[in-house]
Amino acid sequence: MTAAADAVREALRARGRDWPAPIEGHAVLASTNDRLRERAREGAPEWTAVLAGEQTGGRGRPGRGWASPRGGLYLSVLLRPSLAAAGLLPLAAGVAVADALRAEGVPAELKWPNDVLAGERKLAGLLAEASSSASGVDWVVLGVGVNLAGDAAAWPEDLRGSATSVEALTGRVVPPPEAAAAVLGHLWRWYDVLRAEPSSVVEAWRARSVPWWGRRVELRSAGGSVTGVAAGLDATGALVLALDDGSRAVFLSGEVTRLRLEPSGLPEGR
Ligand code: BTN
C-alpha cells in the first residue's frame, strides 16, 4: 500500500515538511508498533513511520487490545530521544495528537497519562514503547490510534458509549493519510519544543487536559487504587494527587477516572 505512504509524504509536503525518513504503508498489519519495533532493531532512522489500513492485533494500554477496523488511523513513528527528553515524550505526543485533532474542529482533550478524549469519550490513544541500554535510550516507538470513522453502532459492544470518532463529532471523514500527516507535522514541532524547553510541554499538556484539576479522582495501578484530588503534573509529567490525609502523592503510571460522587454519597461540590 505505497499509495498511502506517498499520500502521507505529499500531505506533509503541502504542510511545508519534506519528510526525512522512510514511510511504510501496509493494507493490513498485526500492529504498526510491532512492525516498527522490528525496523528499530534493524537500525531504521529516526522519524521512520509505519501506517496500516487496518490492524489484526492492534495493541493498547495496559496490555489491552485496540480495535482497528478500516478507516481509522493506525500510525507508529520511531524516535531516538536523549534520556532527558524520553520521559516527557509521551506527553509531547499527546499534545501533538490533540493539536492535530483540534485543527479538524474536534474538541480533543487529554487525560493522563495519554488518552485523547472528546466529551469524555475515547477518541484516540497513544502507546509508547522504548528500548534502552546502559548508554541511554536506543529508541522509542510511538503508536497512535485515532477513531476517524464510524459510529458506536459499528464498534464492539464494550466500546459503545465510551468511544467516539472524528466522523461522529464533525460529520467529516478524514482520510487516514491526511490524519497521519497532521499528526506527524505536529509531532515534529512538539519534539523540537521538548528538546528546547521541556517545561513548555508540561504546560501545553495541562492546557489541553480534561478539566479535572481540583476534582476527586481515582487512580488504579498495579499497586492498587487510590483516591484523591487531582492537583497537577510535576516537571517529569507525573500525576500529583492531594490525598485525604493532607499529603501529596506522585504517580508515574495508572488509569485515572473522575469520581462523580463524594464518599458521603452526596454529589460533588455539595
Ligand atoms: C491506548 O490504549 O489508549 C493506546 C492505543 C494505541 C493504539 C495504536 S494504533 C497504532 C499503534 N499500533 C498498535 O498496535 N497500537 C498503537
PDB file of C-alpha atoms and ligand atoms in Angstrom:
ATOM      1  CA  MET A   1       0.000   0.000   0.000  1.00  0.00           C
ATOM      2  CA  THR A   2       2.649   2.500  -1.024  1.00  0.00           C
ATOM      3  CA  ALA A   3      -0.099   4.801  -2.350  1.00  0.00           C
ATOM      4  CA  ALA A   4      -0.997   5.617   1.254  1.00  0.00           C
ATOM      5  CA  ALA A   5       2.655   6.252   2.145  1.00  0.00           C
ATOM      6  CA  ASP A   6       3.001   8.509  -0.918  1.00  0.00           C
ATOM      7  CA  ALA A   7      -0.158  10.346   0.124  1.00  0.00           C
ATOM      8  CA  VAL A   8       1.302  10.950   3.611  1.00  0.00           C
ATOM      9  CA  ARG A   9       4.530  12.274   2.103  1.00  0.00           C
ATOM     10  CA  GLU A  10       2.562  14.509  -0.259  1.00  0.00           C
ATOM     11  CA  ALA A  11       0.341  15.841   2.548  1.00  0.00           C
ATOM     12  CA  LEU A  12       3.454  16.574   4.621  1.00  0.00           C
ATOM     13  CA  ARG A  13       4.999  18.424   1.678  1.00  0.00           C
ATOM     14  CA  ALA A  14       1.813  20.502   1.417  1.00  0.00           C
ATOM     15  CA  ARG A  15       2.407  21.388   5.089  1.00  0.00           C
ATOM     16  CA  GLY A  16       5.927  22.506   4.229  1.00  0.00           C
ATOM     17  CA  ARG A  17       7.746  19.448   5.538  1.00  0.00           C
ATOM     18  CA  ASP A  18       9.930  17.172   3.414  1.00  0.00           C
ATOM     19  CA  TRP A  19       9.829  14.001   5.482  1.00  0.00           C
ATOM     20  CA  PRO A  20      13.423  12.906   6.225  1.00  0.00           C
ATOM     21  CA  ALA A  21      12.851   9.166   6.732  1.00  0.00           C
ATOM     22  CA  PRO A  22      11.087   6.130   5.235  1.00  0.00           C
ATOM     23  CA  ILE A  23       7.300   5.907   5.467  1.00  0.00           C
ATOM     24  CA  GLU A  24       5.884   2.383   5.093  1.00  0.00           C
ATOM     25  CA  GLY A  25       2.276   1.841   4.171  1.00  0.00           C
ATOM     26  CA  HIS A  26       0.548  -1.538   4.620  1.00  0.00           C
ATOM     27  CA  ALA A  27      -3.011  -2.557   3.818  1.00  0.00           C
ATOM     28  CA  VAL A  28      -3.096  -4.851   6.865  1.00  0.00           C
ATOM     29  CA  LEU A  29      -0.654  -5.414   9.718  1.00  0.00           C
ATOM     30  CA  ALA A  30      -0.965  -7.161  13.042  1.00  0.00           C
ATOM     31  CA  SER A  31       0.299  -3.984  14.729  1.00  0.00           C
ATOM     32  CA  THR A  32       2.174  -0.961  13.378  1.00  0.00           C
ATOM     33  CA  ASN A  33       4.100  -0.818  16.679  1.00  0.00           C
ATOM     34  CA  ASP A  34       5.268  -4.421  16.246  1.00  0.00           C
ATOM     35  CA  ARG A  35       6.390  -3.752  12.677  1.00  0.00           C
ATOM     36  CA  LEU A  36       8.259  -0.570  13.650  1.00  0.00           C
ATOM     37  CA  ARG A  37       9.936  -2.250  16.643  1.00  0.00           C
ATOM     38  CA  GLU A  38      11.438  -4.727  14.161  1.00  0.00           C
ATOM     39  CA  ARG A  39      12.604  -1.855  11.964  1.00  0.00           C
ATOM     40  CA  ALA A  40      14.035  -0.038  15.020  1.00  0.00           C
ATOM     41  CA  ARG A  41      16.075  -3.114  15.982  1.00  0.00           C
ATOM     42  CA  GLU A  42      17.414  -3.232  12.404  1.00  0.00           C
ATOM     43  CA  GLY A  43      18.659   0.359  12.844  1.00  0.00           C
ATOM     44  CA  ALA A  44      15.960   2.322  10.989  1.00  0.00           C
ATOM     45  CA  PRO A  45      16.489   6.093  11.147  1.00  0.00           C
ATOM     46  CA  GLU A  46      14.646   8.440  13.444  1.00  0.00           C
ATOM     47  CA  TRP A  47      11.225   9.534  12.108  1.00  0.00           C
ATOM     48  CA  THR A  48      10.674   6.271  10.198  1.00  0.00           C
ATOM     49  CA  ALA A  49       6.890   5.852  10.147  1.00  0.00           C
ATOM     50  CA  VAL A  50       4.584   2.875   9.585  1.00  0.00           C
ATOM     51  CA  LEU A  51       0.933   3.224   8.605  1.00  0.00           C
ATOM     52  CA  ALA A  52      -1.642   0.432   8.288  1.00  0.00           C
ATOM     53  CA  GLY A  53      -5.112   0.489   6.737  1.00  0.00           C
ATOM     54  CA  GLU A  54      -6.247  -1.918   9.440  1.00  0.00           C
ATOM     55  CA  GLN A  55      -4.668  -3.945  12.247  1.00  0.00           C
ATOM     56  CA  THR A  56      -5.493  -7.509  13.192  1.00  0.00           C
ATOM     57  CA  GLY A  57      -3.641  -7.407  16.532  1.00  0.00           C
ATOM     58  CA  GLY A  58      -3.695  -3.724  17.491  1.00  0.00           C
ATOM     59  CA  ARG A  59      -2.332  -3.218  20.980  1.00  0.00           C
ATOM     60  CA  GLY A  60      -3.495  -0.710  23.599  1.00  0.00           C
ATOM     61  CA  ARG A  61      -2.580   0.164  27.167  1.00  0.00           C
ATOM     62  CA  PRO A  62      -2.121  -1.517  29.611  1.00  0.00           C
ATOM     63  CA  GLY A  63      -1.887  -4.851  27.835  1.00  0.00           C
ATOM     64  CA  ARG A  64      -5.289  -4.351  26.185  1.00  0.00           C
ATOM     65  CA  GLY A  65      -6.202  -4.657  22.509  1.00  0.00           C
ATOM     66  CA  TRP A  66      -7.053  -1.768  20.206  1.00  0.00           C
ATOM     67  CA  ALA A  67      -9.990  -2.318  17.831  1.00  0.00           C
ATOM     68  CA  SER A  68      -8.550  -1.370  14.428  1.00  0.00           C
ATOM     69  CA  PRO A  69     -11.146  -1.570  11.626  1.00  0.00           C
ATOM     70  CA  ARG A  70     -10.520   0.009   8.201  1.00  0.00           C
ATOM     71  CA  GLY A  71     -10.985   3.789   8.173  1.00  0.00           C
ATOM     72  CA  GLY A  72      -9.100   4.578  11.394  1.00  0.00           C
ATOM     73  CA  LEU A  73      -5.602   5.951  11.784  1.00  0.00           C
ATOM     74  CA  TYR A  74      -3.004   3.369  12.812  1.00  0.00           C
ATOM     75  CA  LEU A  75       0.393   5.028  12.802  1.00  0.00           C
ATOM     76  CA  SER A  76       3.719   4.409  14.504  1.00  0.00           C
ATOM     77  CA  VAL A  77       6.772   6.628  14.396  1.00  0.00           C
ATOM     78  CA  LEU A  78      10.323   5.967  15.536  1.00  0.00           C
ATOM     79  CA  LEU A  79      12.261   8.438  17.673  1.00  0.00           C
ATOM     80  CA  ARG A  80      15.664   8.208  19.285  1.00  0.00           C
ATOM     81  CA  PRO A  81      15.447  10.816  22.086  1.00  0.00           C
ATOM     82  CA  SER A  82      18.010  11.610  24.757  1.00  0.00           C
ATOM     83  CA  LEU A  83      17.312  10.121  28.174  1.00  0.00           C
ATOM     84  CA  ALA A  84      16.315  13.617  29.351  1.00  0.00           C
ATOM     85  CA  ALA A  85      13.698  14.025  26.603  1.00  0.00           C
ATOM     86  CA  ALA A  86      12.354  10.451  26.674  1.00  0.00           C
ATOM     87  CA  GLY A  87      10.313  10.826  29.880  1.00  0.00           C
ATOM     88  CA  LEU A  88       8.120  13.626  28.555  1.00  0.00           C
ATOM     89  CA  LEU A  89       7.908  12.279  25.007  1.00  0.00           C
ATOM     90  CA  PRO A  90       4.518  10.549  25.519  1.00  0.00           C
ATOM     91  CA  LEU A  91       3.058  13.821  26.838  1.00  0.00           C
ATOM     92  CA  ALA A  92       4.525  15.772  23.889  1.00  0.00           C
ATOM     93  CA  ALA A  93       2.971  13.207  21.546  1.00  0.00           C
ATOM     94  CA  GLY A  94      -0.405  13.612  23.279  1.00  0.00           C
ATOM     95  CA  VAL A  95      -0.207  17.377  22.779  1.00  0.00           C
ATOM     96  CA  ALA A  96       0.642  16.833  19.092  1.00  0.00           C
ATOM     97  CA  VAL A  97      -2.320  14.486  18.561  1.00  0.00           C
ATOM     98  CA  ALA A  98      -4.676  16.873  20.387  1.00  0.00           C
ATOM     99  CA  ASP A  99      -3.473  19.773  18.208  1.00  0.00           C
ATOM    100  CA  ALA A 100      -3.903  17.752  15.018  1.00  0.00           C
ATOM    101  CA  LEU A 101      -7.478  16.882  16.045  1.00  0.00           C
ATOM    102  CA  ARG A 102      -8.330  20.402  17.216  1.00  0.00           C
ATOM    103  CA  ALA A 103      -7.241  21.687  13.791  1.00  0.00           C
ATOM    104  CA  GLU A 104     -10.022  19.437  12.387  1.00  0.00           C
ATOM    105  CA  GLY A 105     -12.524  21.148  14.670  1.00  0.00           C
ATOM    106  CA  VAL A 106     -12.616  18.279  17.186  1.00  0.00           C
ATOM    107  CA  PRO A 107     -12.740  19.318  20.874  1.00  0.00           C
ATOM    108  CA  ALA A 108      -9.939  16.921  21.846  1.00  0.00           C
ATOM    109  CA  GLU A 109      -8.809  16.826  25.475  1.00  0.00           C
ATOM    110  CA  LEU A 110      -6.026  14.868  27.147  1.00  0.00           C
ATOM    111  CA  LYS A 111      -6.471  12.503  30.067  1.00  0.00           C
ATOM    112  CA  TRP A 112      -3.364  11.484  31.972  1.00  0.00           C
ATOM    113  CA  PRO A 113      -1.189   9.742  31.065  1.00  0.00           C
ATOM    114  CA  ASN A 114      -2.029   9.903  27.354  1.00  0.00           C
ATOM    115  CA  ASP A 115      -5.623   9.236  26.369  1.00  0.00           C
ATOM    116  CA  VAL A 116      -7.299  11.601  23.948  1.00  0.00           C
ATOM    117  CA  LEU A 117     -10.971  12.195  24.714  1.00  0.00           C
ATOM    118  CA  ALA A 118     -13.806  14.295  23.336  1.00  0.00           C
ATOM    119  CA  GLY A 119     -16.738  14.850  25.666  1.00  0.00           C
ATOM    120  CA  GLU A 120     -15.149  12.261  27.984  1.00  0.00           C
ATOM    121  CA  ARG A 121     -15.363   9.596  25.243  1.00  0.00           C
ATOM    122  CA  LYS A 122     -12.228   7.997  23.896  1.00  0.00           C
ATOM    123  CA  LEU A 123     -11.195   9.348  20.521  1.00  0.00           C
ATOM    124  CA  ALA A 124      -7.546   8.361  20.281  1.00  0.00           C
ATOM    125  CA  GLY A 125      -4.816   6.591  22.213  1.00  0.00           C
ATOM    126  CA  LEU A 126      -1.045   6.511  22.330  1.00  0.00           C
ATOM    127  CA  LEU A 127       1.214   3.583  23.065  1.00  0.00           C
ATOM    128  CA  ALA A 128       4.886   4.480  23.635  1.00  0.00           C
ATOM    129  CA  GLU A 129       7.309   1.553  23.760  1.00  0.00           C
ATOM    130  CA  ALA A 130      11.014   2.031  24.404  1.00  0.00           C
ATOM    131  CA  SER A 131      14.246   0.109  24.420  1.00  0.00           C
ATOM    132  CA  SER A 132      17.189   1.325  26.440  1.00  0.00           C
ATOM    133  CA  SER A 133      20.666   0.135  27.342  1.00  0.00           C
ATOM    134  CA  ALA A 134      23.473   1.283  29.616  1.00  0.00           C
ATOM    135  CA  SER A 135      24.299   4.031  27.124  1.00  0.00           C
ATOM    136  CA  GLY A 136      20.778   5.503  27.183  1.00  0.00           C
ATOM    137  CA  VAL A 137      17.554   5.226  25.207  1.00  0.00           C
ATOM    138  CA  ASP A 138      18.051   3.288  21.945  1.00  0.00           C
ATOM    139  CA  TRP A 139      14.620   4.003  20.521  1.00  0.00           C
ATOM    140  CA  VAL A 140      11.026   4.876  21.289  1.00  0.00           C
ATOM    141  CA  VAL A 141       8.191   3.639  19.088  1.00  0.00           C
ATOM    142  CA  LEU A 142       5.192   5.926  19.434  1.00  0.00           C
ATOM    143  CA  GLY A 143       1.959   4.329  18.279  1.00  0.00           C
ATOM    144  CA  VAL A 144      -1.058   6.495  17.600  1.00  0.00           C
ATOM    145  CA  GLY A 145      -4.565   5.200  17.021  1.00  0.00           C
ATOM    146  CA  VAL A 146      -7.374   7.614  16.141  1.00  0.00           C
ATOM    147  CA  ASN A 147     -11.025   6.693  15.619  1.00  0.00           C
ATOM    148  CA  LEU A 148     -11.530   8.642  12.411  1.00  0.00           C
ATOM    149  CA  ALA A 149     -14.633   6.998  11.016  1.00  0.00           C
ATOM    150  CA  GLY A 150     -17.803   5.298  12.072  1.00  0.00           C
ATOM    151  CA  ASP A 151     -20.150   5.498  14.988  1.00  0.00           C
ATOM    152  CA  ALA A 152     -20.879   3.491  18.065  1.00  0.00           C
ATOM    153  CA  ALA A 153     -23.108   1.015  16.218  1.00  0.00           C
ATOM    154  CA  ALA A 154     -20.113  -0.230  14.228  1.00  0.00           C
ATOM    155  CA  TRP A 155     -17.878  -0.783  17.260  1.00  0.00           C
ATOM    156  CA  PRO A 156     -17.515  -3.771  19.561  1.00  0.00           C
ATOM    157  CA  GLU A 157     -20.125  -3.755  22.318  1.00  0.00           C
ATOM    158  CA  ASP A 158     -17.641  -2.869  25.069  1.00  0.00           C
ATOM    159  CA  LEU A 159     -16.753   0.383  23.272  1.00  0.00           C
ATOM    160  CA  ARG A 160     -20.281   1.667  22.696  1.00  0.00           C
ATOM    161  CA  GLY A 161     -20.950   4.593  24.998  1.00  0.00           C
ATOM    162  CA  SER A 162     -17.277   5.044  25.835  1.00  0.00           C
ATOM    163  CA  ALA A 163     -15.801   5.855  22.409  1.00  0.00           C
ATOM    164  CA  THR A 164     -16.361   8.403  19.678  1.00  0.00           C
ATOM    165  CA  SER A 165     -14.852   9.287  16.301  1.00  0.00           C
ATOM    166  CA  VAL A 166     -13.906  12.310  14.214  1.00  0.00           C
ATOM    167  CA  GLU A 167     -16.753  11.452  11.819  1.00  0.00           C
ATOM    168  CA  ALA A 168     -19.283  11.160  14.654  1.00  0.00           C
ATOM    169  CA  LEU A 169     -18.167  14.542  16.029  1.00  0.00           C
ATOM    170  CA  THR A 170     -17.769  16.565  12.822  1.00  0.00           C
ATOM    171  CA  GLY A 171     -19.676  14.668  10.125  1.00  0.00           C
ATOM    172  CA  ARG A 172     -16.480  14.612   8.053  1.00  0.00           C
ATOM    173  CA  VAL A 173     -14.451  11.580   7.034  1.00  0.00           C
ATOM    174  CA  VAL A 174     -10.747  12.407   7.226  1.00  0.00           C
ATOM    175  CA  PRO A 175      -8.618  10.089   5.056  1.00  0.00           C
ATOM    176  CA  PRO A 176      -6.034   8.272   7.226  1.00  0.00           C
ATOM    177  CA  PRO A 177      -3.002   9.539   5.217  1.00  0.00           C
ATOM    178  CA  GLU A 178      -4.142  13.126   5.801  1.00  0.00           C
ATOM    179  CA  ALA A 179      -4.580  12.478   9.508  1.00  0.00           C
ATOM    180  CA  ALA A 180      -1.146  10.795   9.621  1.00  0.00           C
ATOM    181  CA  ALA A 181       0.476  13.855   8.044  1.00  0.00           C
ATOM    182  CA  ALA A 182      -1.275  16.159  10.520  1.00  0.00           C
ATOM    183  CA  VAL A 183      -0.094  14.084  13.499  1.00  0.00           C
ATOM    184  CA  LEU A 184       3.470  13.805  12.170  1.00  0.00           C
ATOM    185  CA  GLY A 185       3.622  17.531  11.407  1.00  0.00           C
ATOM    186  CA  HIS A 186       2.508  18.494  14.912  1.00  0.00           C
ATOM    187  CA  LEU A 187       4.762  15.865  16.480  1.00  0.00           C
ATOM    188  CA  TRP A 188       7.747  17.317  14.641  1.00  0.00           C
ATOM    189  CA  ARG A 189       7.013  20.734  16.165  1.00  0.00           C
ATOM    190  CA  TRP A 190       6.432  19.459  19.705  1.00  0.00           C
ATOM    191  CA  TYR A 191       9.551  17.301  19.599  1.00  0.00           C
ATOM    192  CA  ASP A 192      11.551  20.479  18.931  1.00  0.00           C
ATOM    193  CA  VAL A 193       9.834  22.188  21.884  1.00  0.00           C
ATOM    194  CA  LEU A 194      10.510  19.150  24.083  1.00  0.00           C
ATOM    195  CA  ARG A 195      14.243  19.327  23.413  1.00  0.00           C
ATOM    196  CA  ALA A 196      14.491  23.114  23.763  1.00  0.00           C
ATOM    197  CA  GLU A 197      12.146  23.794  26.677  1.00  0.00           C
ATOM    198  CA  PRO A 198      10.619  20.687  28.322  1.00  0.00           C
ATOM    199  CA  SER A 199       8.564  22.721  30.809  1.00  0.00           C
ATOM    200  CA  SER A 200       6.532  24.115  27.884  1.00  0.00           C
ATOM    201  CA  VAL A 201       5.393  20.580  27.053  1.00  0.00           C
ATOM    202  CA  VAL A 202       4.038  20.078  30.576  1.00  0.00           C
ATOM    203  CA  GLU A 203       2.276  23.459  30.401  1.00  0.00           C
ATOM    204  CA  ALA A 204       0.837  22.707  26.958  1.00  0.00           C
ATOM    205  CA  TRP A 205      -0.359  19.295  28.115  1.00  0.00           C
ATOM    206  CA  ARG A 206      -2.087  20.788  31.125  1.00  0.00           C
ATOM    207  CA  ALA A 207      -3.714  23.480  28.971  1.00  0.00           C
ATOM    208  CA  ARG A 208      -5.296  20.748  26.830  1.00  0.00           C
ATOM    209  CA  SER A 209      -6.264  18.381  29.630  1.00  0.00           C
ATOM    210  CA  VAL A 210      -9.742  17.411  30.777  1.00  0.00           C
ATOM    211  CA  PRO A 211     -10.775  19.982  33.414  1.00  0.00           C
ATOM    212  CA  TRP A 212     -10.335  17.612  36.333  1.00  0.00           C
ATOM    213  CA  TRP A 213      -7.915  19.717  38.358  1.00  0.00           C
ATOM    214  CA  GLY A 214      -9.310  20.209  41.852  1.00  0.00           C
ATOM    215  CA  ARG A 215     -11.722  17.279  41.304  1.00  0.00           C
ATOM    216  CA  ARG A 216     -11.753  13.937  43.080  1.00  0.00           C
ATOM    217  CA  VAL A 217     -10.303  11.149  41.007  1.00  0.00           C
ATOM    218  CA  GLU A 218      -9.447   7.507  41.454  1.00  0.00           C
ATOM    219  CA  LEU A 219      -6.112   6.211  40.250  1.00  0.00           C
ATOM    220  CA  ARG A 220      -5.868   2.480  39.646  1.00  0.00           C
ATOM    221  CA  SER A 221      -2.478   0.907  39.116  1.00  0.00           C
ATOM    222  CA  ALA A 222      -0.706  -2.399  39.696  1.00  0.00           C
ATOM    223  CA  GLY A 223      -0.204  -1.226  43.288  1.00  0.00           C
ATOM    224  CA  GLY A 224      -3.965  -0.887  43.945  1.00  0.00           C
ATOM    225  CA  SER A 225      -6.400   2.008  43.941  1.00  0.00           C
ATOM    226  CA  VAL A 226      -6.011   5.475  45.476  1.00  0.00           C
ATOM    227  CA  THR A 227      -8.483   8.348  45.586  1.00  0.00           C
ATOM    228  CA  GLY A 228      -7.577  11.990  45.964  1.00  0.00           C
ATOM    229  CA  VAL A 229      -7.891  15.403  44.371  1.00  0.00           C
ATOM    230  CA  ALA A 230      -6.100  15.889  41.040  1.00  0.00           C
ATOM    231  CA  ALA A 231      -3.535  18.575  41.881  1.00  0.00           C
ATOM    232  CA  GLY A 232      -1.396  18.766  38.750  1.00  0.00           C
ATOM    233  CA  LEU A 233       1.600  17.362  36.924  1.00  0.00           C
ATOM    234  CA  ASP A 234       5.152  17.658  38.188  1.00  0.00           C
ATOM    235  CA  ALA A 235       8.098  18.630  35.962  1.00  0.00           C
ATOM    236  CA  THR A 236       8.581  14.993  34.889  1.00  0.00           C
ATOM    237  CA  GLY A 237       4.951  14.643  33.795  1.00  0.00           C
ATOM    238  CA  ALA A 238       3.994  12.508  36.818  1.00  0.00           C
ATOM    239  CA  LEU A 239       0.469  12.963  38.233  1.00  0.00           C
ATOM    240  CA  VAL A 240       0.218  14.639  41.636  1.00  0.00           C
ATOM    241  CA  LEU A 241      -2.752  13.789  43.859  1.00  0.00           C
ATOM    242  CA  ALA A 242      -3.674  15.529  47.120  1.00  0.00           C
ATOM    243  CA  LEU A 243      -4.690  12.706  49.448  1.00  0.00           C
ATOM    244  CA  ASP A 244      -7.323  12.854  52.182  1.00  0.00           C
ATOM    245  CA  ASP A 245      -4.680  12.770  54.933  1.00  0.00           C
ATOM    246  CA  GLY A 246      -3.269  16.077  53.647  1.00  0.00           C
ATOM    247  CA  SER A 247      -0.208  14.530  51.973  1.00  0.00           C
ATOM    248  CA  ARG A 248       0.631  14.616  48.290  1.00  0.00           C
ATOM    249  CA  ALA A 249       1.475  11.542  46.223  1.00  0.00           C
ATOM    250  CA  VAL A 250       3.143  11.371  42.838  1.00  0.00           C
ATOM    251  CA  PHE A 251       2.242   8.661  40.301  1.00  0.00           C
ATOM    252  CA  LEU A 252       4.203   7.564  37.255  1.00  0.00           C
ATOM    253  CA  SER A 253       1.529   5.304  35.766  1.00  0.00           C
ATOM    254  CA  GLY A 254      -2.045   4.192  36.251  1.00  0.00           C
ATOM    255  CA  GLU A 255      -5.574   4.632  34.992  1.00  0.00           C
ATOM    256  CA  VAL A 256      -7.475   7.724  36.183  1.00  0.00           C
ATOM    257  CA  THR A 257     -11.243   8.088  36.430  1.00  0.00           C
ATOM    258  CA  ARG A 258     -13.186  11.059  37.709  1.00  0.00           C
ATOM    259  CA  LEU A 259     -15.344  10.293  40.732  1.00  0.00           C
ATOM    260  CA  ARG A 260     -18.771  11.813  40.421  1.00  0.00           C
ATOM    261  CA  LEU A 261     -19.838  11.227  43.990  1.00  0.00           C
ATOM    262  CA  GLU A 262     -18.152  12.277  47.196  1.00  0.00           C
ATOM    263  CA  PRO A 263     -17.501   9.364  49.586  1.00  0.00           C
ATOM    264  CA  SER A 264     -20.543  10.597  51.567  1.00  0.00           C
ATOM    265  CA  GLY A 265     -22.732   9.768  48.557  1.00  0.00           C
ATOM    266  CA  LEU A 266     -23.549  13.452  48.008  1.00  0.00           C
ATOM    267  CA  PRO A 267     -22.885  14.909  44.567  1.00  0.00           C
ATOM    268  CA  GLU A 268     -19.547  16.687  44.188  1.00  0.00           C
ATOM    269  CA  GLY A 269     -19.356  20.248  45.477  1.00  0.00           C
ATOM    270  CA  ARG A 270     -22.405  19.973  47.818  1.00  0.00           C
TER     271      ARG A 270
HETATM  272  C1  BTN B   1      -4.499   3.076  24.262  1.00  0.00           C
HETATM  273  O1  BTN B   1      -4.887   2.011  24.750  1.00  0.00           O
HETATM  274  O2  BTN B   1      -5.022   4.150  24.579  1.00  0.00           O
HETATM  275  C2  BTN B   1      -3.367   3.092  23.279  1.00  0.00           C
HETATM  276  C3  BTN B   1      -3.814   2.654  21.914  1.00  0.00           C
HETATM  277  C4  BTN B   1      -2.719   2.732  20.872  1.00  0.00           C
HETATM  278  C5  BTN B   1      -3.166   2.152  19.546  1.00  0.00           C
HETATM  279  C6  BTN B   1      -2.153   2.381  18.462  1.00  0.00           C
HETATM  280  S1  BTN B   1      -2.792   2.029  16.864  1.00  0.00           S
HETATM  281  C7  BTN B   1      -1.197   2.170  16.178  1.00  0.00           C
HETATM  282  C8  BTN B   1      -0.253   1.508  17.155  1.00  0.00           C
HETATM  283  N1  BTN B   1      -0.166   0.083  16.913  1.00  0.00           N
HETATM  284  C9  BTN B   1      -0.671  -0.623  17.929  1.00  0.00           C
HETATM  285  O3  BTN B   1      -0.727  -1.869  17.985  1.00  0.00           O
HETATM  286  N2  BTN B   1      -1.086   0.193  18.901  1.00  0.00           N
HETATM  287  C10 BTN B   1      -0.864   1.575  18.561  1.00  0.00           C
END
